[in-house]
JSON list of C-alpha atoms in Angstrom, two decimals:
[
{"chain": "D", "resi": 1, "resn": "MET", "atom": "CA", "xyz": [68.26, 16.37, -40.11]},
{"chain": "D", "resi": 2, "resn": "ARG", "atom": "CA", "xyz": [71.52, 16.89, -38.24]},
{"chain": "D", "resi": 3, "resn": "ASP", "atom": "CA", "xyz": [72.17, 18.20, -34.80]},
{"chain": "D", "resi": 4, "resn": "VAL", "atom": "CA", "xyz": [74.56, 20.98, -34.32]},
{"chain": "D", "resi": 5, "resn": "PRO", "atom": "CA", "xyz": [76.35, 21.08, -31.09]},
{"chain": "D", "resi": 6, "resn": "ALA", "atom": "CA", "xyz": [77.13, 24.49, -29.38]},
{"chain": "D", "resi": 7, "resn": "GLY", "atom": "CA", "xyz": [80.78, 24.10, -29.80]},
{"chain": "D", "resi": 8, "resn": "ARG", "atom": "CA", "xyz": [80.34, 23.88, -33.68]},
{"chain": "D", "resi": 9, "resn": "ALA", "atom": "CA", "xyz": [77.61, 26.39, -33.99]},
{"chain": "D", "resi": 10, "resn": "GLU", "atom": "CA", "xyz": [79.70, 29.11, -35.39]},
{"chain": "D", "resi": 11, "resn": "LYS", "atom": "CA", "xyz": [77.37, 31.43, -37.53]},
{"chain": "D", "resi": 12, "resn": "GLU", "atom": "CA", "xyz": [73.84, 33.34, -36.80]},
{"chain": "D", "resi": 13, "resn": "TYR", "atom": "CA", "xyz": [71.06, 32.16, -38.31]},
{"chain": "D", "resi": 14, "resn": "THR", "atom": "CA", "xyz": [67.20, 33.09, -38.41]},
{"chain": "D", "resi": 15, "resn": "CYS", "atom": "CA", "xyz": [65.12, 30.25, -37.22]},
{"chain": "D", "resi": 16, "resn": "PRO", "atom": "CA", "xyz": [62.08, 29.65, -39.57]},
{"chain": "D", "resi": 17, "resn": "GLY", "atom": "CA", "xyz": [60.07, 28.38, -36.57]},
{"chain": "D", "resi": 18, "resn": "CYS", "atom": "CA", "xyz": [60.00, 31.61, -34.69]},
{"chain": "D", "resi": 19, "resn": "ALA", "atom": "CA", "xyz": [61.75, 33.97, -36.86]},
{"chain": "D", "resi": 20, "resn": "ARG", "atom": "CA", "xyz": [64.27, 34.57, -34.02]},
{"chain": "D", "resi": 21, "resn": "ARG", "atom": "CA", "xyz": [68.07, 34.63, -34.03]},
{"chain": "D", "resi": 22, "resn": "VAL", "atom": "CA", "xyz": [69.98, 31.26, -33.51]},
{"chain": "D", "resi": 23, "resn": "ALA", "atom": "CA", "xyz": [73.23, 32.83, -32.08]},
{"chain": "D", "resi": 24, "resn": "PRO", "atom": "CA", "xyz": [76.67, 31.38, -32.59]},
{"chain": "D", "resi": 25, "resn": "GLY", "atom": "CA", "xyz": [77.21, 28.97, -29.92]},
{"chain": "D", "resi": 26, "resn": "THR", "atom": "CA", "xyz": [73.83, 27.81, -29.54]},
{"chain": "D", "resi": 27, "resn": "ALA", "atom": "CA", "xyz": [72.99, 24.15, -30.06]},
{"chain": "D", "resi": 28, "resn": "HIS", "atom": "CA", "xyz": [70.38, 23.65, -32.80]},
{"chain": "D", "resi": 29, "resn": "VAL", "atom": "CA", "xyz": [69.23, 21.36, -35.90]},
{"chain": "D", "resi": 30, "resn": "VAL", "atom": "CA", "xyz": [69.93, 21.84, -39.57]},
{"chain": "D", "resi": 31, "resn": "VAL", "atom": "CA", "xyz": [67.05, 20.41, -41.68]},
{"chain": "D", "resi": 32, "resn": "TRP", "atom": "CA", "xyz": [66.52, 19.84, -45.44]},
{"chain": "D", "resi": 33, "resn": "PRO", "atom": "CA", "xyz": [64.06, 17.92, -47.50]},
{"chain": "D", "resi": 34, "resn": "ALA", "atom": "CA", "xyz": [64.52, 14.35, -48.47]},
{"chain": "D", "resi": 35, "resn": "THR", "atom": "CA", "xyz": [63.48, 14.99, -52.04]},
{"chain": "D", "resi": 36, "resn": "PRO", "atom": "CA", "xyz": [64.94, 18.20, -53.58]},
{"chain": "D", "resi": 37, "resn": "PRO", "atom": "CA", "xyz": [62.45, 20.96, -54.76]},
{"chain": "D", "resi": 38, "resn": "VAL", "atom": "CA", "xyz": [62.14, 21.39, -58.39]},
{"chain": "D", "resi": 39, "resn": "GLY", "atom": "CA", "xyz": [65.15, 23.47, -59.79]},
{"chain": "D", "resi": 40, "resn": "ASN", "atom": "CA", "xyz": [67.50, 22.36, -56.91]},
{"chain": "D", "resi": 41, "resn": "GLU", "atom": "CA", "xyz": [70.26, 19.94, -57.23]},
{"chain": "D", "resi": 42, "resn": "SER", "atom": "CA", "xyz": [69.83, 18.52, -53.74]},
{"chain": "D", "resi": 43, "resn": "GLY", "atom": "CA", "xyz": [67.84, 19.18, -50.59]},
{"chain": "D", "resi": 44, "resn": "LEU", "atom": "CA", "xyz": [71.02, 20.49, -49.04]},
{"chain": "D", "resi": 45, "resn": "GLU", "atom": "CA", "xyz": [70.48, 23.85, -51.09]},
{"chain": "D", "resi": 46, "resn": "VAL", "atom": "CA", "xyz": [67.41, 24.90, -49.23]},
{"chain": "D", "resi": 47, "resn": "ARG", "atom": "CA", "xyz": [68.54, 23.64, -45.61]},
{"chain": "D", "resi": 48, "resn": "ARG", "atom": "CA", "xyz": [67.38, 25.74, -42.71]},
{"chain": "D", "resi": 49, "resn": "HIS", "atom": "CA", "xyz": [68.65, 26.06, -39.19]},
{"chain": "D", "resi": 50, "resn": "TRP", "atom": "CA", "xyz": [66.17, 25.64, -36.41]},
{"chain": "D", "resi": 51, "resn": "HIS", "atom": "CA", "xyz": [66.14, 26.11, -32.72]},
{"chain": "D", "resi": 52, "resn": "THR", "atom": "CA", "xyz": [65.79, 22.44, -31.45]},
{"chain": "D", "resi": 53, "resn": "HIS", "atom": "CA", "xyz": [62.67, 23.14, -29.43]},
{"chain": "D", "resi": 54, "resn": "CYS", "atom": "CA", "xyz": [60.98, 24.97, -32.62]},
{"chain": "D", "resi": 55, "resn": "TRP", "atom": "CA", "xyz": [61.66, 22.08, -34.62]},
{"chain": "D", "resi": 56, "resn": "SER", "atom": "CA", "xyz": [60.10, 19.43, -32.09]},
{"chain": "D", "resi": 57, "resn": "ILE", "atom": "CA", "xyz": [57.11, 21.29, -32.34]},
{"chain": "D", "resi": 58, "resn": "ALA", "atom": "CA", "xyz": [56.87, 21.79, -36.00]},
{"chain": "D", "resi": 59, "resn": "THR", "atom": "CA", "xyz": [56.97, 18.00, -36.43]}
]
């Protein structure tokens, strides 16, 4: 997991927790599995951008 501060959030993503938009300029977290899924070199290939609040509820 990594925090993305608002000033570094340059792209739009869809939060998997709420299916809503993570807008550019919105602080959020990027999450990836510690163990890569089968068929992937690393967990980074399946990383997802979550609203910080959504991630805190999911964990």
